[in-house]
Amino acid sequence: MSRKPFVAGNWKMHNTLADARALMKDIRGQYDPESGVDVAVCTPFTLLYPMGRELDGMTIMLGAQNVHFESKGAFTGEISPEMLVHAGCKYVIIGHSERRHVFGETDELIAKKVIAAQKVGLSVIFCVGETLDERESGRTDEIVTGQIGRAIIADLDASLLTIAYEPVWAIGTGKTASPEIAQEVHAVIRRKIGEIFDPAVAGAMRIQYGGSVKPGNAADLMACEDVDGALIGGACLAARDFVSIISAVAGSCA
Ligand code: PEP
């Protein structure tokens, strides 16, 4: 089954408008739009609208890092799925470990967000991953399949879904999962997706790896059979690193 690789940069809470424009200019200068890789940048809310305009006509797509499940109302500080679409978003990250662990998002809340996002046509990058304790106690498979099982239901549109396996112990730590670990967990995730939908859907679904992906380790990770791209934090803030990871993905996943 051939799946088009997908690289998304998660800018987290970084970049002013001036920084963002400079970064996009550098990315544009170095990036090969014919690389055969889908590419998205997930910016802070304040940058979505101007970045949507900046990316207009480019093959790089826009994503957000969070969303609320209601379409409007008295939800101070929140942003609705419709607002993201109007700002030009195609993607939204849901279930990122920082949302789960720093902001206390529950599986129940995350499940509502996934449904609400898809309802307006947003593609969801759904993050799962185990903590170090969970890995060391041999619970990785149970944790990631549980996170998927409590939010991903057969009624969802699988074509609007990417799974990102992001071991919590690898995010922003400089510790990357070995290709063997990544492949093992990605295969578990694909089997779980097959149980929820069916094997053909699972075979077509893209599963990204995320957690300290850098230009130096991207090719080995991306060479794994079930790894279809990357969700990148720190390294996506430097154009040269981001583009070089995209090239590694193009060379290894294709
Ligand atoms: C992330 O936050 O999604 C991430 C993968 O971060 P980093 O690449 O910095 O580990």
mmCIF file of C-alpha atoms and ligand atoms in Angstrom:
data_model
loop_
_atom_site.group_PDB
_atom_site.id
_atom_site.type_symbol
_atom_site.label_atom_id
_atom_site.label_comp_id
_atom_site.label_asym_id
_atom_site.label_seq_id
_atom_site.Cartn_x
_atom_site.Cartn_y
_atom_site.Cartn_z
ATOM 1 C CA MET A 1 0.000 0.000 0.000
ATOM 2 C CA SER A 2 1.560 3.286 -0.982
ATOM 3 C CA ARG A 3 0.835 6.250 1.222
ATOM 4 C CA LYS A 4 1.908 9.792 0.418
ATOM 5 C CA PRO A 5 4.293 10.864 3.169
ATOM 6 C CA PHE A 6 3.190 13.755 5.338
ATOM 7 C CA VAL A 7 5.391 16.131 7.331
ATOM 8 C CA ALA A 8 3.823 18.661 9.687
ATOM 9 C CA GLY A 9 5.640 21.304 11.689
ATOM 10 C CA ASN A 10 4.190 22.128 15.088
ATOM 11 C CA TRP A 11 5.347 25.668 15.834
ATOM 12 C CA LYS A 12 3.903 25.462 19.361
ATOM 13 C CA MET A 13 3.980 28.864 21.107
ATOM 14 C CA HIS A 14 6.726 30.324 18.923
ATOM 15 C CA ASN A 15 7.040 33.109 16.350
ATOM 16 C CA THR A 16 5.744 36.628 15.995
ATOM 17 C CA LEU A 17 4.330 37.634 12.619
ATOM 18 C CA ALA A 18 7.719 39.006 11.571
ATOM 19 C CA ASP A 19 9.461 35.754 12.635
ATOM 20 C CA ALA A 20 6.845 33.702 10.815
ATOM 21 C CA ARG A 21 7.217 35.653 7.584
ATOM 22 C CA ALA A 22 10.987 35.343 7.696
ATOM 23 C CA LEU A 23 10.766 31.599 8.392
ATOM 24 C CA MET A 24 8.293 31.014 5.560
ATOM 25 C CA LYS A 25 10.456 33.014 3.187
ATOM 26 C CA ASP A 26 13.426 30.803 4.042
ATOM 27 C CA ILE A 27 11.374 27.621 3.739
ATOM 28 C CA ARG A 28 10.026 28.759 0.378
ATOM 29 C CA GLY A 29 13.553 29.454 -0.826
ATOM 30 C CA GLN A 30 14.813 25.978 0.035
ATOM 31 C CA TYR A 31 11.810 23.697 -0.327
ATOM 32 C CA ASP A 32 11.077 21.565 -3.392
ATOM 33 C CA PRO A 33 7.308 21.565 -3.941
ATOM 34 C CA GLU A 34 7.727 18.538 -6.211
ATOM 35 C CA SER A 35 9.222 16.417 -3.427
ATOM 36 C CA GLY A 36 6.157 14.168 -3.292
ATOM 37 C CA VAL A 37 5.588 14.909 0.393
ATOM 38 C CA ASP A 38 2.524 16.629 1.866
ATOM 39 C CA VAL A 39 3.727 19.461 4.112
ATOM 40 C CA ALA A 40 1.833 21.518 6.687
ATOM 41 C CA VAL A 41 2.757 24.126 9.259
ATOM 42 C CA CYS A 42 0.657 24.323 12.425
ATOM 43 C CA THR A 43 1.009 27.841 13.764
ATOM 44 C CA PRO A 44 -0.257 29.645 16.865
ATOM 45 C CA PHE A 45 -3.790 30.998 16.483
ATOM 46 C CA THR A 46 -2.606 34.595 16.010
ATOM 47 C CA LEU A 47 -0.670 33.630 12.879
ATOM 48 C CA LEU A 48 -3.265 31.483 11.155
ATOM 49 C CA TYR A 49 -4.941 34.153 9.095
ATOM 50 C CA PRO A 50 -1.792 35.941 7.864
ATOM 51 C CA MET A 51 -0.003 32.629 7.282
ATOM 52 C CA GLY A 52 -3.035 31.355 5.366
ATOM 53 C CA ARG A 53 -2.596 34.321 3.013
ATOM 54 C CA GLU A 54 1.158 33.829 2.864
ATOM 55 C CA LEU A 55 0.730 30.169 1.898
ATOM 56 C CA ASP A 56 -1.961 30.883 -0.687
ATOM 57 C CA GLY A 57 -0.877 29.290 -3.960
ATOM 58 C CA MET A 58 1.850 27.273 -2.245
ATOM 59 C CA THR A 59 1.745 23.540 -1.724
ATOM 60 C CA ILE A 60 2.417 23.947 2.015
ATOM 61 C CA MET A 61 -0.805 23.652 3.990
ATOM 62 C CA LEU A 62 -1.930 25.368 7.158
ATOM 63 C CA GLY A 63 -2.877 23.759 10.441
ATOM 64 C CA ALA A 64 -3.831 24.754 13.963
ATOM 65 C CA GLN A 65 -2.605 23.208 17.218
ATOM 66 C CA ASN A 66 -5.901 23.041 19.077
ATOM 67 C CA VAL A 67 -9.633 23.604 18.664
ATOM 68 C CA HIS A 68 -12.787 23.716 20.762
ATOM 69 C CA PHE A 69 -15.664 21.350 20.029
ATOM 70 C CA GLU A 70 -18.462 23.929 20.011
ATOM 71 C CA SER A 71 -19.083 26.104 16.974
ATOM 72 C CA LYS A 72 -19.726 29.300 18.934
ATOM 73 C CA GLY A 73 -20.766 30.616 22.319
ATOM 74 C CA ALA A 74 -19.538 31.724 25.703
ATOM 75 C CA PHE A 75 -16.216 29.872 25.707
ATOM 76 C CA THR A 76 -13.687 32.534 26.608
ATOM 77 C CA GLY A 77 -10.317 31.941 25.068
ATOM 78 C CA GLU A 78 -11.416 29.150 22.749
ATOM 79 C CA ILE A 79 -11.455 28.879 18.947
ATOM 80 C CA SER A 80 -14.100 26.966 17.001
ATOM 81 C CA PRO A 81 -13.572 24.544 14.114
ATOM 82 C CA GLU A 82 -15.406 26.946 11.774
ATOM 83 C CA MET A 83 -13.021 29.757 12.747
ATOM 84 C CA LEU A 84 -10.068 27.574 11.794
ATOM 85 C CA VAL A 85 -11.591 26.818 8.403
ATOM 86 C CA HIS A 86 -12.226 30.523 7.801
ATOM 87 C CA ALA A 87 -8.629 31.296 8.710
ATOM 88 C CA GLY A 88 -7.493 28.906 5.978
ATOM 89 C CA CYS A 89 -6.712 25.767 7.971
ATOM 90 C CA LYS A 90 -6.833 22.339 6.448
ATOM 91 C CA TYR A 91 -5.408 20.542 9.495
ATOM 92 C CA VAL A 92 -5.714 20.625 13.249
ATOM 93 C CA ILE A 93 -3.599 18.783 15.802
ATOM 94 C CA ILE A 94 -5.718 17.126 18.499
ATOM 95 C CA GLY A 95 -4.563 15.165 21.530
ATOM 96 C CA HIS A 96 -0.994 16.462 21.585
ATOM 97 C CA SER A 97 0.766 15.286 24.742
ATOM 98 C CA GLU A 98 1.195 18.872 25.931
ATOM 99 C CA ARG A 99 -2.588 19.321 25.725
ATOM 100 C CA ARG A 100 -3.116 16.000 27.533
ATOM 101 C CA HIS A 101 -0.437 16.369 30.204
ATOM 102 C CA VAL A 102 0.051 20.127 30.698
ATOM 103 C CA PHE A 103 -3.557 21.219 30.161
ATOM 104 C CA GLY A 104 -5.290 18.089 31.448
ATOM 105 C CA GLU A 105 -7.297 17.264 28.337
ATOM 106 C CA THR A 106 -9.186 14.021 28.767
ATOM 107 C CA ASP A 107 -9.945 11.339 26.188
ATOM 108 C CA GLU A 108 -13.590 12.380 26.380
ATOM 109 C CA LEU A 109 -12.818 16.015 25.513
ATOM 110 C CA ILE A 110 -10.394 14.964 22.797
ATOM 111 C CA ALA A 111 -13.013 12.664 21.237
ATOM 112 C CA LYS A 112 -15.478 15.570 21.034
ATOM 113 C CA LYS A 113 -12.872 17.759 19.374
ATOM 114 C CA VAL A 114 -12.124 15.132 16.714
ATOM 115 C CA ILE A 115 -15.808 14.835 15.782
ATOM 116 C CA ALA A 116 -16.322 18.610 15.721
ATOM 117 C CA ALA A 117 -13.234 19.224 13.597
ATOM 118 C CA GLN A 118 -14.171 16.616 11.005
ATOM 119 C CA LYS A 119 -17.721 17.919 10.847
ATOM 120 C CA VAL A 120 -16.445 21.089 9.175
ATOM 121 C CA GLY A 121 -13.988 19.206 6.961
ATOM 122 C CA LEU A 122 -10.806 19.706 8.943
ATOM 123 C CA SER A 123 -8.235 16.938 8.730
ATOM 124 C CA VAL A 124 -7.188 15.804 12.167
ATOM 125 C CA ILE A 125 -3.645 14.949 13.205
ATOM 126 C CA PHE A 126 -4.457 12.773 16.189
ATOM 127 C CA CYS A 127 -1.565 12.338 18.630
ATOM 128 C CA VAL A 128 -0.996 9.355 20.877
ATOM 129 C CA GLY A 129 1.958 8.277 22.956
ATOM 130 C CA GLU A 130 3.124 6.762 26.198
ATOM 131 C CA THR A 131 5.080 8.331 29.047
ATOM 132 C CA LEU A 132 8.437 6.935 30.142
ATOM 133 C CA ASP A 133 6.821 5.221 33.150
ATOM 134 C CA GLU A 134 4.228 3.614 30.925
ATOM 135 C CA ARG A 135 6.924 2.365 28.535
ATOM 136 C CA GLU A 136 9.091 1.069 31.343
ATOM 137 C CA SER A 137 6.152 -0.813 32.822
ATOM 138 C CA GLY A 138 5.466 -2.484 29.474
ATOM 139 C CA ARG A 139 2.185 -0.650 28.860
ATOM 140 C CA THR A 140 2.966 1.148 25.581
ATOM 141 C CA ASP A 141 0.612 -0.861 23.362
ATOM 142 C CA GLU A 142 -2.225 -0.673 25.870
ATOM 143 C CA ILE A 143 -1.774 3.111 26.235
ATOM 144 C CA VAL A 144 -1.691 3.992 22.535
ATOM 145 C CA THR A 145 -4.479 1.608 21.536
ATOM 146 C CA GLY A 146 -6.539 2.901 24.477
ATOM 147 C CA GLN A 147 -6.052 6.515 23.414
ATOM 148 C CA ILE A 148 -7.129 5.589 19.898
ATOM 149 C CA GLY A 149 -10.033 3.404 20.990
ATOM 150 C CA ARG A 150 -11.513 6.113 23.206
ATOM 151 C CA ALA A 151 -11.519 8.815 20.497
ATOM 152 C CA ILE A 152 -11.466 7.208 17.077
ATOM 153 C CA ILE A 153 -14.773 5.659 16.085
ATOM 154 C CA ALA A 154 -15.900 3.961 12.891
ATOM 155 C CA ASP A 155 -18.296 6.831 12.114
ATOM 156 C CA LEU A 156 -15.372 9.195 11.533
ATOM 157 C CA ASP A 157 -14.098 9.995 8.057
ATOM 158 C CA ALA A 158 -10.831 8.057 7.894
ATOM 159 C CA SER A 159 -9.681 10.125 4.923
ATOM 160 C CA LEU A 160 -9.621 13.139 7.277
ATOM 161 C CA LEU A 161 -7.412 11.437 9.807
ATOM 162 C CA THR A 162 -3.673 11.073 10.360
ATOM 163 C CA ILE A 163 -2.308 9.410 13.486
ATOM 164 C CA ALA A 164 0.882 10.775 15.036
ATOM 165 C CA TYR A 165 2.771 8.432 17.350
ATOM 166 C CA GLU A 166 4.628 10.706 19.740
ATOM 167 C CA PRO A 167 6.218 8.999 22.728
ATOM 168 C CA VAL A 168 5.987 11.583 25.498
ATOM 169 C CA TRP A 169 9.547 10.809 26.629
ATOM 170 C CA ALA A 170 10.846 11.762 23.180
ATOM 171 C CA ILE A 171 9.072 15.099 22.756
ATOM 172 C CA GLY A 172 11.452 18.013 23.081
ATOM 173 C CA THR A 173 13.965 15.867 24.955
ATOM 174 C CA GLY A 174 16.440 15.043 22.203
ATOM 175 C CA LYS A 175 15.723 11.330 22.866
ATOM 176 C CA THR A 176 14.280 9.740 19.771
ATOM 177 C CA ALA A 177 12.570 6.377 19.571
ATOM 178 C CA SER A 178 14.763 3.908 17.725
ATOM 179 C CA PRO A 179 13.468 2.901 14.296
ATOM 180 C CA GLU A 180 12.671 -0.525 15.798
ATOM 181 C CA ILE A 181 10.511 0.990 18.552
ATOM 182 C CA ALA A 182 8.811 3.349 16.113
ATOM 183 C CA GLN A 183 8.028 0.532 13.667
ATOM 184 C CA GLU A 184 6.730 -1.745 16.424
ATOM 185 C CA VAL A 185 4.309 0.855 17.793
ATOM 186 C CA HIS A 186 3.241 2.061 14.343
ATOM 187 C CA ALA A 187 2.335 -1.526 13.427
ATOM 188 C CA VAL A 188 0.272 -1.811 16.636
ATOM 189 C CA ILE A 189 -1.490 1.452 15.761
ATOM 190 C CA ARG A 190 -2.216 0.276 12.223
ATOM 191 C CA ARG A 191 -3.709 -2.958 13.539
ATOM 192 C CA LYS A 192 -5.926 -0.989 15.920
ATOM 193 C CA ILE A 193 -7.090 1.278 13.093
ATOM 194 C CA GLY A 194 -7.882 -1.872 11.096
ATOM 195 C CA GLU A 195 -10.055 -3.154 13.944
ATOM 196 C CA ILE A 196 -11.971 0.138 14.151
ATOM 197 C CA PHE A 197 -12.421 0.648 10.409
ATOM 198 C CA ASP A 198 -11.105 -2.193 8.263
ATOM 199 C CA PRO A 199 -7.717 -3.390 7.031
ATOM 200 C CA ALA A 200 -7.964 -1.441 3.765
ATOM 201 C CA VAL A 201 -8.588 1.808 5.647
ATOM 202 C CA ALA A 202 -5.720 0.999 7.987
ATOM 203 C CA GLY A 203 -3.459 0.321 5.037
ATOM 204 C CA ALA A 204 -4.250 3.732 3.577
ATOM 205 C CA MET A 205 -3.938 5.738 6.790
ATOM 206 C CA ARG A 206 -0.828 7.827 7.349
ATOM 207 C CA ILE A 207 0.921 7.390 10.668
ATOM 208 C CA GLN A 208 3.526 10.019 11.507
ATOM 209 C CA TYR A 209 6.298 9.637 14.035
ATOM 210 C CA GLY A 210 7.017 12.606 16.304
ATOM 211 C CA GLY A 211 9.569 13.108 19.056
ATOM 212 C CA SER A 212 12.903 14.844 18.530
ATOM 213 C CA VAL A 213 12.992 14.216 14.784
ATOM 214 C CA LYS A 214 16.065 15.959 13.379
ATOM 215 C CA PRO A 215 17.810 16.007 10.004
ATOM 216 C CA GLY A 216 20.282 13.418 11.322
ATOM 217 C CA ASN A 217 17.746 10.786 12.410
ATOM 218 C CA ALA A 218 14.856 11.367 10.005
ATOM 219 C CA ALA A 219 15.972 9.040 7.209
ATOM 220 C CA ASP A 220 16.327 5.976 9.469
ATOM 221 C CA LEU A 221 12.966 6.553 11.133
ATOM 222 C CA MET A 222 11.223 7.210 7.837
ATOM 223 C CA ALA A 223 12.627 4.050 6.277
ATOM 224 C CA CYS A 224 10.358 1.988 8.571
ATOM 225 C CA GLU A 225 7.513 0.321 6.735
ATOM 226 C CA ASP A 226 4.712 1.807 8.834
ATOM 227 C CA VAL A 227 6.192 5.295 9.335
ATOM 228 C CA ASP A 228 4.653 7.687 6.824
ATOM 229 C CA GLY A 229 6.140 11.012 7.792
ATOM 230 C CA ALA A 230 6.808 13.139 10.816
ATOM 231 C CA LEU A 231 5.286 15.606 13.226
ATOM 232 C CA ILE A 232 8.107 17.971 14.097
ATOM 233 C CA GLY A 233 8.423 20.404 16.977
ATOM 234 C CA GLY A 234 11.794 22.022 17.672
ATOM 235 C CA ALA A 235 13.384 21.296 14.300
ATOM 236 C CA CYS A 236 10.578 22.943 12.318
ATOM 237 C CA LEU A 237 11.559 26.383 13.636
ATOM 238 C CA ALA A 238 14.711 26.438 11.497
ATOM 239 C CA ALA A 239 14.037 26.422 7.757
ATOM 240 C CA ARG A 240 17.151 24.434 6.919
ATOM 241 C CA ASP A 241 16.308 21.643 9.385
ATOM 242 C CA PHE A 242 12.635 21.526 8.407
ATOM 243 C CA VAL A 243 13.429 21.331 4.694
ATOM 244 C CA SER A 244 16.164 18.808 5.217
ATOM 245 C CA ILE A 245 13.733 16.554 7.144
ATOM 246 C CA ILE A 246 11.228 16.900 4.295
ATOM 247 C CA SER A 247 13.954 15.795 1.867
ATOM 248 C CA ALA A 248 14.859 12.830 4.100
ATOM 249 C CA VAL A 249 11.188 11.841 4.202
ATOM 250 C CA ALA A 250 10.949 12.161 0.413
ATOM 251 C CA GLY A 251 13.995 9.922 0.008
ATOM 252 C CA SER A 252 13.008 7.281 2.550
ATOM 253 C CA CYS A 253 9.227 6.980 2.546
ATOM 254 C CA ALA A 254 8.637 7.239 -1.188
HETATM 255 C C1 PEP B 1 5.923 17.799 19.060
HETATM 256 O O1 PEP B 1 5.760 18.612 19.956
HETATM 257 O O2 PEP B 1 4.960 17.393 18.408
HETATM 258 C C2 PEP B 1 7.272 17.321 18.815
HETATM 259 C C3 PEP B 1 7.422 16.229 18.125
HETATM 260 O O3 PEP B 1 8.308 18.063 19.354
HETATM 261 P P1 PEP B 1 9.882 17.818 19.151
HETATM 262 O O4 PEP B 1 10.116 17.525 17.686
HETATM 263 O O5 PEP B 1 10.527 19.080 19.582
HETATM 264 O O6 PEP B 1 10.242 16.644 19.989
#
